[in-house]
Amino acid sequence: MSHRITAERGAPSTLGASPADGGVHVAVHSDNADSIELCLFDDAGTREIERLALPGRDGGLRFGFVPGLAAGARYGLRASGPWDPANGHRFDPSKLLVDPYAVALDRPFTYHPDLSAPPEQMLDSAPFVPRAIVSATGRDAEPLPFRAPGLVYELLVRAFSQRHPDVPVELRGTVAALAEPTLLDHLENIGVETVELMPIAAWIDERHLTALNLTNAWGYNPITHMAPDPRLAPGGLAEIRRTVEALHRRGIRVLLDVVFNHSGEGDAEGPTLCYRGLDNALYYRHAAEDPGLLVNDTGCGNTFALDRAPVARLVLDTLRHWVETTGVDGFRYDLATVLGRTPDGFSLEAPVMQELPADPVLKDRIHVAEPWDIGPGGYQVGSFPPPWLEWHDRFRDDVRRFWRGDAGMIGTLATRLAGSADLYGRDGKRPSAGFNILAAHDGFTLADLTMYADKHNEANGEDNRDGHNDNHSWNNGVEGATDDPGVIEARGRDIRALLATLFVARGTPMLLNGDEFGRSQGGNNNAYAQDNEIIWLDWEQSDDALAAYVARLARLRREHPALAADAFLTGTPLNGGEPDVVWLREDGAALEEADWHDGERRLLGMALTATAPRDGAQPHVEERVLVYLNAGREDAAVTLPAARAGRSYVLTLQSDAPQLPPRRLDGRMVLKARSVFILTEDPVSRFS
């Protein structure tokens, strides 16, 4: 069947391929192409059967309507125009292009050298390019009502379920697996309130990985942004929506990690799959003094020009698409400073930064910035205004340095425990603006932090040159795995102390998947190319006691406003009563100036007071929680501050021996080395 194409219906309101009465609207943006063709394929997607030039044009918008075309049709695009790399133009009609607004693909992206062949070779790239599928998508999904994220769990979809023995084999490694009761139970049991899914949009392997026989496992190399990767979601958007709904039924919100800073087309030698072929000069940022030179503020070879209206529109349309079709509750933005980049640098006045919080669909969603890139002025931690939240790398580094035993860390640790007002104490922000992380996908796992003093990335094929070198890690005397029971015990103690520090700090706590049960990557701190047992969670070797400990910490935090209140600790009295925090020495007195400047101090206590709701005539009551952190190698005798009348302190949790039951103390205790103690103030009668 041959088709005709017409511009008689005018420009559609949406871009991409949109089914309508009697046919399909097609629209794409290119300022500099001479012409753009719609390429139709047979039902199997193997044979190109027609090329139809888009007849309509409104500025850079190219469009047409194809009568008789329907949902399910497979298609691509080709663009003709100047091949003038020195001026940023790389049009080549031998390259089949994927629609930037595609919402479904018939196969994953795979790298092939022909995708980078110069136009004079006239090599048709179609055999190596996915076909977009015309799709009618429902847009009635509903996120949960907005609330602060609570305990966040960063989750790599494929790695999370690939080795789980209770997940059906056909579901392992997919988004659908997350809706399995065994995985939902695990998330709920450890207290997860929000999952942050690492990228699920369709991506391609970097070309150097193909030569190394490796694959991209993380997904931070996208081509299209609206179409899920068929490897992760073979059931498409419907599969993702069902899984989101299953998580919502457990009260768990869902964030998507999105990558708008660059595309998988890479540098000038990379493949032509979409934006480069549609309008390289429009979609990517180029050096002001050299229009042929791609700006590389991302370290990935290219940088999207998000200050340009068509590119900013793609971002906002993509976000609305995910909310309305799947019901996700928000987003985490990879290298988010690129969203605010203009020719003059980072600016809060950039289009995306201004339009996103005003958008009626997006303004009440959760938006989490990774607030840095590698370009000039790219480190912007603390700079994103409300409603933005941020990944908080300073918390990660400072807490690691304290537990590693670095000198002079007491004051810095107190700042982090108090909510990091140095970074977030302005513009009406609260501590929850900072996602407190101990570990994330990019870096050591929590277990490896205590097992390896150095990175071990040899499996990545780059002679251990890749990945961060300054990890603030330690190995407890042996590099890597060991059978030494003393070393194993010391590492477990350190892991539990780090976890307790996370849960007693003001801010939004975040865990990396598997850290709750001791997952190791063998010291690989950049395992982006290891789609194998290095990153797949080994559920059969999980430390169930550690997972139960995490669940206990999460429950303690939920039950005690003194631990979870979303307010900076300042030492100010609450309602004329007790201060919200008193920083304590071993003798029960408050730290003095000299104590703060004692570079050898490794012990810090804090007496926390908060108002807690209570039933009855008195709506609130003050509660007090004591927390002691001892990063020293020796036990310490501690005198507790006086409890209030009719109350005593109960040692609710000690990280060195979490199996011990709660017990009442008589005013003194021995604070174990390398441990965190949490004490609650309870009525004496409770433990009499």
XYZ file of C-alpha atoms in Angstrom:
688
model
C 0.000 0.000 0.000
C 1.393 3.381 -0.966
C 0.677 6.482 1.052
C 0.424 10.143 0.322
C 1.331 12.949 2.690
C -0.264 16.362 2.977
C 0.177 19.608 4.854
C -3.499 20.483 4.546
C -4.289 19.777 8.186
C -1.644 22.242 9.327
C 1.009 21.880 11.994
C 0.033 19.538 14.857
C 0.255 20.675 18.462
C 2.573 17.807 19.337
C 5.812 16.598 17.801
C 6.555 13.035 16.800
C 4.102 10.627 15.159
C 0.608 11.088 16.588
C -2.352 8.909 15.529
C -5.469 10.895 14.682
C -8.772 10.309 12.921
C -7.966 8.854 9.529
C -4.185 8.838 9.755
C -1.050 9.992 11.552
C 0.417 13.453 12.118
C 4.216 13.638 11.843
C 6.238 16.612 13.056
C 9.911 17.190 13.758
C 12.060 20.279 14.382
C 15.054 21.200 12.216
C 16.123 24.746 11.511
C 18.804 23.962 8.948
C 17.724 20.896 6.931
C 16.757 21.401 3.289
C 14.200 18.602 3.557
C 13.121 15.786 5.846
C 11.638 12.500 4.741
C 9.396 10.089 6.610
C 10.611 6.543 5.962
C 8.020 3.779 6.335
C 8.934 0.121 6.874
C 7.076 -3.151 6.481
C 5.341 -4.765 9.439
C 8.481 -6.675 10.403
C 10.573 -3.516 10.307
C 13.080 -5.080 7.936
C 12.336 -3.435 4.586
C 11.969 0.272 3.840
C 8.908 0.563 1.634
C 8.313 4.323 1.214
C 9.868 7.738 1.626
C 7.564 10.724 1.991
C 8.969 14.250 2.166
C 7.357 16.283 4.937
C 5.571 19.033 2.975
C 4.725 21.508 5.707
C 6.998 24.047 7.313
C 6.451 26.630 10.023
C 9.802 28.116 10.949
C 11.902 25.120 11.982
C 8.881 22.857 12.419
C 8.529 20.301 9.582
C 5.248 18.415 9.420
C 2.769 16.398 7.418
C -0.303 14.176 7.737
C -0.373 10.648 6.303
C -3.933 9.421 5.613
C -4.449 5.719 6.216
C -1.395 5.287 8.407
C -2.179 3.866 11.830
C -0.751 2.915 15.202
C 1.734 0.088 14.876
C 3.449 1.443 11.770
C 7.263 1.367 11.866
C 9.081 4.456 10.707
C 12.251 6.534 10.714
C 13.452 9.846 9.319
C 16.103 11.050 6.875
C 17.331 14.625 6.597
C 19.017 16.312 3.633
C 21.070 19.471 3.858
C 24.642 20.748 3.821
C 27.549 18.551 4.867
C 29.669 21.328 6.351
C 31.277 20.141 9.589
C 33.316 23.320 9.982
C 30.056 25.188 10.465
C 28.360 22.488 12.507
C 26.250 20.908 9.729
C 26.333 17.118 9.296
C 23.336 16.234 7.144
C 23.536 12.846 5.470
C 20.408 11.208 3.961
C 22.136 7.810 3.971
C 21.646 7.822 7.732
C 18.312 6.588 9.036
C 17.329 8.731 12.031
C 15.156 7.907 15.002
C 12.425 10.399 15.818
C 13.426 12.330 18.987
C 9.774 12.075 20.068
C 9.486 8.316 19.486
C 7.655 6.623 22.370
C 8.319 3.013 21.322
C 11.141 1.240 19.466
C 11.106 -2.172 17.855
C 14.641 -3.099 19.002
C 17.486 -1.732 21.130
C 20.231 0.507 19.821
C 23.459 -1.284 18.913
C 26.699 0.317 17.817
C 28.115 -0.402 14.354
C 30.941 1.464 12.567
C 28.677 2.174 9.580
C 26.718 4.552 11.824
C 29.761 6.856 11.692
C 30.623 6.416 8.008
C 31.123 9.671 6.048
C 28.422 10.588 3.520
C 30.624 9.956 0.483
C 30.534 6.240 1.292
C 26.727 6.296 0.904
C 26.315 3.423 3.373
C 22.691 3.045 4.365
C 22.633 2.828 8.159
C 19.096 1.415 8.315
C 20.204 -2.163 9.119
C 21.660 -0.909 12.402
C 18.981 1.551 13.543
C 15.793 0.790 15.515
C 12.463 1.700 13.964
C 10.125 3.903 15.902
C 6.597 2.550 16.283
C 3.596 4.824 15.867
C 1.791 4.514 19.192
C -1.383 5.799 20.771
C -0.504 6.380 24.421
C -2.932 6.964 27.236
C -2.099 10.094 29.202
C -4.293 9.614 32.256
C -1.787 8.125 34.717
C -1.681 9.783 38.124
C 1.309 10.215 40.419
C 0.856 10.109 44.176
C 0.227 13.458 45.900
C 3.443 15.355 46.478
C 5.411 14.798 49.668
C 9.058 14.800 50.651
C 10.816 11.683 49.308
C 11.748 10.112 52.669
C 14.155 7.163 52.400
C 15.299 6.992 48.757
C 16.655 3.820 47.155
C 18.738 4.142 43.967
C 17.925 1.103 41.837
C 19.525 -0.267 38.657
C 16.646 -2.147 37.046
C 18.504 -4.984 35.342
C 21.005 -5.590 38.137
C 18.383 -5.525 40.877
C 16.430 -8.623 39.831
C 18.756 -10.476 37.453
C 19.890 -12.995 40.098
C 16.856 -13.113 42.373
C 15.822 -16.762 42.749
C 12.152 -15.966 43.439
C 11.639 -13.777 40.365
C 10.424 -15.650 37.255
C 13.275 -16.108 34.820
C 11.418 -14.362 31.999
C 10.986 -11.226 34.132
C 14.470 -10.946 35.566
C 16.248 -7.752 34.604
C 13.078 -5.931 33.551
C 10.919 -3.175 34.955
C 8.107 -5.708 35.334
C 10.184 -7.620 37.885
C 9.904 -4.694 40.288
C 6.200 -5.425 40.646
C 6.889 -8.955 41.902
C 5.728 -9.362 45.526
C 9.120 -10.627 46.722
C 10.871 -7.448 45.571
C 8.069 -5.165 46.754
C 8.235 -6.869 50.141
C 11.958 -6.247 50.358
C 11.624 -2.556 49.573
C 8.770 -2.153 52.021
C 10.512 -4.134 54.761
C 13.632 -1.961 54.762
C 11.535 1.201 54.846
C 11.983 2.522 51.301
C 9.636 5.428 50.581
C 10.923 6.399 47.126
C 12.764 4.403 44.470
C 15.027 6.254 42.060
C 15.255 4.157 38.894
C 18.471 4.578 36.980
C 17.876 5.416 33.289
C 15.318 3.322 31.442
C 15.165 5.397 28.233
C 16.677 3.748 25.146
C 20.475 4.020 25.062
C 23.445 2.842 22.990
C 26.824 1.409 23.975
C 29.797 3.730 23.658
C 31.824 2.753 20.605
C 34.959 1.878 22.592
C 32.988 -0.706 24.602
C 32.200 -2.686 21.468
C 35.912 -3.210 20.831
C 36.328 -4.382 24.423
C 33.363 -6.782 24.183
C 31.643 -4.830 26.963
C 28.229 -3.205 27.185
C 26.844 -0.141 28.902
C 25.045 -1.378 32.012
C 23.914 1.921 33.545
C 22.053 3.524 30.623
C 23.596 7.007 30.873
C 24.101 7.158 27.089
C 20.607 7.795 25.702
C 19.443 8.459 22.177
C 15.708 8.926 22.509
C 14.274 10.126 25.801
C 10.600 9.126 25.641
C 10.924 5.523 24.447
C 11.843 2.934 27.086
C 14.697 0.625 26.242
C 13.216 -2.642 24.910
C 15.718 -4.645 26.961
C 14.430 -3.193 30.227
C 10.756 -2.787 29.362
C 9.782 -5.187 26.581
C 6.166 -4.350 27.400
C 6.815 -0.661 26.755
C 5.128 2.168 28.583
C 2.277 -0.086 29.712
C 4.740 -2.300 31.572
C 6.267 0.694 33.310
C 2.855 2.048 34.256
C 1.812 -1.277 35.802
C 4.988 -1.381 37.854
C 4.606 2.208 39.031
C 1.062 1.405 40.111
C 2.280 -1.656 42.034
C 4.859 0.460 43.866
C 2.254 3.122 44.567
C -0.004 0.523 46.182
C 2.814 -0.053 48.675
C 3.099 3.680 49.253
C 6.420 3.882 47.391
C 7.019 6.774 45.025
C 8.979 6.461 41.785
C 11.598 8.811 40.370
C 13.170 8.359 36.937
C 16.812 9.191 36.358
C 16.830 11.242 33.143
C 19.795 12.265 31.001
C 19.249 15.543 29.167
C 22.830 16.758 29.256
C 24.136 14.758 26.263
C 23.206 12.020 23.815
C 24.819 8.715 22.916
C 25.917 10.160 19.578
C 29.107 11.175 21.380
C 31.848 13.275 19.827
C 32.289 14.185 16.160
C 33.492 10.652 15.396
C 30.432 9.066 16.947
C 27.332 7.546 15.339
C 24.645 9.542 13.574
C 21.316 8.294 14.913
C 19.088 11.259 15.668
C 20.017 14.834 16.608
C 23.296 14.984 14.683
C 21.491 14.062 11.491
C 18.395 16.202 12.103
C 20.281 19.393 12.912
C 23.667 19.096 14.587
C 24.085 22.864 14.794
C 20.735 23.277 16.557
C 20.620 20.470 19.096
C 24.228 20.561 20.342
C 26.306 23.333 21.834
C 29.370 24.360 19.816
C 32.343 26.521 20.679
C 31.643 30.200 20.054
C 34.947 30.672 18.251
C 34.663 27.402 16.303
C 31.137 26.386 15.169
C 32.447 22.970 14.156
C 33.753 22.090 17.636
C 31.365 20.386 20.033
C 31.380 21.692 23.598
C 32.027 18.842 26.027
C 30.804 20.055 29.410
C 29.553 16.534 30.093
C 32.660 14.468 29.434
C 30.586 12.399 27.001
C 31.539 14.079 23.740
C 28.620 16.470 23.288
C 26.338 18.783 25.262
C 22.719 19.575 24.465
C 21.993 23.276 23.800
C 19.148 23.442 26.286
C 18.877 27.224 26.148
C 17.403 26.886 22.624
C 13.623 26.697 22.509
C 13.230 23.447 20.505
C 15.690 21.612 22.763
C 14.150 22.988 25.950
C 10.754 21.969 24.620
C 12.005 18.408 24.099
C 12.991 18.249 27.779
C 9.680 19.565 29.092
C 7.625 17.445 26.682
C 9.604 14.375 27.768
C 8.970 15.001 31.448
C 5.248 15.528 30.910
C 5.167 12.375 28.779
C 6.560 10.194 31.589
C 4.269 11.666 34.227
C 1.122 11.396 32.146
C 1.762 7.978 30.582
C 3.290 6.108 33.529
C 2.428 8.084 36.674
C 5.982 8.573 37.907
C 6.333 10.978 40.808
C 9.383 12.891 39.671
C 12.873 12.849 38.249
C 16.555 12.816 39.065
C 18.540 14.864 36.511
C 21.976 13.607 35.525
C 24.547 16.445 35.329
C 21.708 18.870 35.960
C 23.803 22.020 35.652
C 23.570 21.538 31.883
C 19.859 22.374 32.227
C 20.932 25.870 33.229
C 23.814 26.366 30.828
C 23.761 29.330 28.475
C 26.561 30.736 26.310
C 27.559 32.776 29.366
C 27.619 29.853 31.816
C 25.203 28.455 34.393
C 22.137 30.616 34.968
C 18.944 30.141 36.960
C 17.289 32.238 34.231
C 17.851 29.544 31.587
C 14.625 28.379 29.890
C 14.311 24.943 31.508
C 15.143 26.320 34.952
C 12.379 28.906 34.582
C 9.715 26.854 32.849
C 9.897 23.586 34.750
C 8.691 24.818 38.178
C 5.853 26.750 36.492
C 4.591 23.897 34.342
C 1.112 22.747 35.476
C 1.997 19.050 35.108
C 5.509 19.241 36.538
C 5.404 21.868 39.259
C 4.134 19.450 41.934
C 6.543 16.645 41.075
C 9.829 15.818 42.792
C 12.873 17.238 40.981
C 16.344 16.140 42.099
C 19.468 17.670 40.574
C 22.882 16.128 40.280
C 24.243 19.654 40.680
C 27.498 19.467 38.771
C 29.124 18.888 35.396
C 32.754 19.161 34.272
C 32.385 22.453 32.391
C 33.447 25.910 33.628
C 31.612 26.780 36.838
C 29.960 23.380 36.740
C 29.920 22.651 40.489
C 26.665 24.146 41.745
C 25.861 22.223 44.949
C 23.456 24.343 46.993
C 22.594 26.634 44.079
C 19.375 25.033 42.830
C 16.394 26.921 44.292
C 13.137 25.400 45.551
C 11.459 23.189 44.510
C 14.726 21.537 43.462
C 16.380 18.928 45.657
C 20.018 17.932 45.153
C 22.378 15.002 45.445
C 24.697 15.952 48.298
C 28.247 14.805 47.596
C 29.668 16.876 50.436
C 27.767 14.697 52.908
C 29.237 11.592 51.281
C 32.807 12.827 51.385
C 32.712 14.379 54.855
C 31.065 11.398 56.538
C 33.539 9.049 54.870
C 36.463 11.166 56.016
C 35.197 11.218 59.607
C 34.899 7.431 59.751
C 38.185 6.946 57.936
C 39.771 8.803 60.813
C 40.843 12.048 59.140
C 41.906 14.796 61.500
C 39.803 17.851 62.304
C 36.448 16.514 61.113
C 34.229 17.132 64.171
C 32.921 20.540 63.123
C 32.347 19.437 59.539
C 30.526 16.320 60.685
C 28.280 18.394 62.958
C 27.401 20.631 60.015
C 26.384 17.617 57.956
C 24.394 16.032 60.798
C 22.604 19.341 61.355
C 21.289 19.472 57.791
C 24.096 21.311 55.935
C 22.828 24.838 56.423
C 26.075 26.047 54.828
C 24.672 24.763 51.553
C 20.893 24.712 51.966
C 20.173 27.309 54.632
C 18.893 29.983 52.277
C 16.107 30.703 49.789
C 13.568 29.009 52.040
C 15.168 25.575 51.632
C 15.133 22.878 54.279
C 17.533 20.021 55.054
C 15.469 17.686 52.869
C 16.793 19.636 49.877
C 19.969 17.569 50.231
C 19.984 13.867 49.332
C 22.471 12.514 51.870
C 24.406 9.712 50.212
C 27.035 7.326 51.506
C 27.402 5.599 48.141
C 25.785 5.803 44.718
C 26.082 3.997 41.401
C 29.106 6.099 40.483
C 31.755 5.034 42.990
C 32.377 2.367 45.594
C 29.517 0.427 47.106
C 29.168 0.858 50.864
C 30.844 -2.495 51.534
C 33.729 -1.732 49.168
C 34.254 1.567 50.953
C 35.515 -0.430 53.955
C 37.298 -3.140 51.898
C 39.402 -1.214 49.397
C 41.787 1.675 49.854
C 42.157 1.930 46.068
C 39.900 1.376 43.066
C 40.182 -1.830 41.038
C 38.666 -1.145 37.618
C 40.825 -3.429 35.504
C 37.761 -5.229 34.125
C 36.733 -2.000 32.382
C 39.595 -2.327 29.908
C 41.177 1.074 30.581
C 44.153 -0.052 32.684
C 42.456 1.214 35.855
C 42.637 4.818 34.636
C 38.876 5.380 34.771
C 36.799 6.166 37.843
C 37.456 8.448 40.793
C 40.840 8.277 42.484
C 39.915 10.071 45.716
C 37.291 7.856 47.335
C 38.008 8.550 51.038
C 37.966 4.787 51.541
C 39.913 2.369 53.743
C 40.421 -1.397 53.824
C 40.744 -2.295 57.522
C 44.175 -3.771 56.989
C 43.583 -6.035 53.990
C 42.874 -4.951 50.419
C 39.791 -6.793 49.194
C 38.089 -9.991 50.282
C 39.518 -11.941 53.204
C 38.744 -14.839 55.521
C 40.248 -13.053 58.536
C 37.405 -12.897 61.093
C 38.857 -9.823 62.771
C 38.950 -7.862 59.531
C 35.455 -9.042 58.590
C 34.126 -7.942 61.983
C 35.812 -4.541 61.694
C 34.333 -3.966 58.258
C 30.857 -4.886 59.434
C 31.205 -2.505 62.355
C 32.233 0.322 60.032
C 29.365 -0.358 57.621
C 26.824 -0.258 60.452
C 28.324 2.953 61.834
C 28.138 4.613 58.421
C 24.514 3.544 57.994
C 23.578 4.846 61.434
C 25.209 8.181 60.593
C 23.053 8.423 57.483
C 19.824 7.830 59.389
C 20.520 10.250 62.262
C 21.447 13.145 59.962
C 18.965 15.820 58.965
C 18.209 15.691 55.246
C 16.906 13.101 52.792
C 18.665 9.741 53.233
C 19.511 7.718 50.118
C 20.724 4.121 49.796
C 22.311 2.414 46.801
C 20.628 -0.871 45.897
C 22.311 -3.752 47.680
C 24.098 -1.616 50.254
C 21.491 -2.731 52.759
C 22.844 -6.283 52.586
C 26.548 -5.791 51.936
C 26.909 -5.948 48.148
C 30.460 -5.675 46.781
C 31.681 -4.838 43.277
C 35.163 -6.163 43.938
C 36.527 -2.642 44.276
C 35.274 -1.470 40.869
C 34.174 2.133 41.390
C 33.077 2.753 37.798
C 31.188 -0.409 36.861
C 29.174 1.234 34.073
C 30.389 -1.376 31.566
C 29.857 -4.494 33.700
C 26.468 -5.967 32.860
C 27.363 -9.130 34.739
C 27.887 -10.545 38.226
C 30.030 -7.550 39.189
C 26.918 -5.381 39.488
C 24.063 -7.898 39.607
C 22.793 -8.145 43.157
C 23.567 -11.558 44.662
C 20.460 -12.164 46.740
C 21.526 -15.610 47.872
C 24.637 -14.138 49.515
C 22.828 -11.220 51.121
C 23.531 -10.295 54.736
C 20.004 -10.541 56.076
C 21.053 -9.294 59.496
C 22.391 -6.118 57.932
C 19.148 -5.626 55.992
C 17.203 -6.037 59.243
C 19.485 -3.445 60.842
C 18.718 -0.984 58.025
C 15.001 -1.621 58.518
C 15.427 -0.886 62.226
C 17.236 2.366 61.523
C 14.531 3.437 59.078
C 11.842 2.650 61.646
C 13.671 4.597 64.375
C 13.903 7.596 62.081
C 10.192 7.449 61.253
C 9.219 7.110 64.906
C 11.352 9.951 66.276
C 10.930 13.512 65.000
C 14.170 14.408 66.761
C 15.925 12.337 64.083
C 13.735 13.128 61.077
C 12.491 16.696 61.566
C 12.982 18.736 58.413
C 14.612 21.672 60.178
C 18.221 22.743 60.540
C 19.780 22.180 63.955
C 20.891 25.539 65.322
C 21.050 25.180 69.112
C 18.021 27.462 69.444
C 15.550 26.651 72.277
C 12.243 25.217 71.116
C 9.262 27.193 72.390
C 11.415 28.646 75.122
C 12.460 25.188 76.321
C 15.349 22.923 75.457
C 17.661 23.727 72.526
C 17.074 21.670 69.406
C 20.641 20.379 69.742
C 23.443 20.385 72.282
C 26.757 19.022 71.036
C 28.242 16.848 73.766
C 31.615 15.804 75.106
C 32.368 12.581 76.925
C 31.686 14.206 80.337
C 28.130 15.190 79.391
C 28.933 18.888 79.007
C 28.560 20.869 75.825
C 31.544 21.133 73.513
C 33.559 24.295 74.002
C 35.516 26.248 71.440
C 38.726 24.343 72.088
C 36.932 21.034 71.555
C 35.763 22.078 68.106
C 39.345 22.865 67.117
C 40.843 19.671 68.550
C 42.061 17.939 65.406
C 42.443 14.633 67.239
C 38.875 14.456 68.504
C 37.056 11.455 67.076
C 33.957 11.434 69.294
C 30.862 13.582 68.983
C 27.597 13.452 70.892
C 24.395 15.306 70.229
C 21.345 15.751 72.392
C 18.412 16.295 70.060
C 15.098 17.767 71.112
C 12.009 18.035 68.939
C 8.283 18.447 69.355
C 6.336 15.290 68.649
C 2.569 15.075 68.073
C 0.557 13.359 70.807
C -3.098 12.511 71.183
C -5.136 14.194 73.868
C -5.508 17.691 75.219
C -1.787 18.440 74.853
C -1.140 18.441 71.094
C 2.657 18.218 71.270
C 5.294 16.957 73.654
C 9.022 17.462 73.558
C 11.040 14.324 72.920
C 14.753 13.909 73.379
C 17.167 11.574 71.591
C 20.879 11.232 72.255
C 23.278 10.162 69.522
C 26.961 9.403 70.051
C 29.420 8.739 67.241
C 32.848 7.343 68.053
C 35.219 7.010 65.101
C 38.138 6.320 67.437
C 39.893 2.992 67.813
C 39.293 2.889 71.587
C 36.179 2.606 73.719
C 35.207 5.758 75.602
C 33.520 6.228 78.978
C 30.635 8.651 78.584
C 28.576 10.527 81.154
C 25.069 11.193 79.902
C 23.398 14.581 80.383
C 20.702 14.569 83.035
C 17.378 13.142 81.929
C 14.191 15.021 82.650
C 12.146 14.250 85.737
C 10.431 10.875 85.594
C 12.448 9.777 82.598
C 15.623 7.864 81.873
C 17.694 7.059 78.856
C 17.251 3.809 76.997
C 20.034 2.570 74.743
C 17.814 1.786 71.791
C 20.510 0.850 69.300
C 24.257 0.373 69.325
C 25.746 -0.186 65.913
C 28.624 -2.406 67.085
C 26.184 -4.970 68.553
C 22.752 -4.376 67.033
C 21.497 -7.743 68.260
C 21.421 -6.491 71.868
C 17.954 -5.534 73.157
C 17.191 -1.998 74.343
C 18.223 -1.356 77.953
C 17.944 1.441 80.499
C 21.129 3.250 81.527
C 21.943 4.865 84.861
C 23.774 7.933 83.617
C 26.996 6.410 82.332
C 27.927 4.080 79.535
C 30.892 2.759 77.596
C 30.732 3.966 74.008
C 32.335 1.295 71.895
C 35.023 2.092 69.346
C 33.906 2.567 65.753
C 30.245 2.756 66.688
C 27.111 4.865 66.874
C 24.821 4.710 69.929
C 21.237 5.985 69.784
C 19.416 6.607 73.064
C 15.825 7.646 73.609
C 14.419 9.334 76.695
C 11.520 7.248 77.971
C 9.373 7.174 81.139
C 11.105 5.298 83.939
C 8.040 3.103 84.396
C 8.474 1.619 80.931
C 11.599 -0.278 81.970
C 10.991 -0.621 85.707
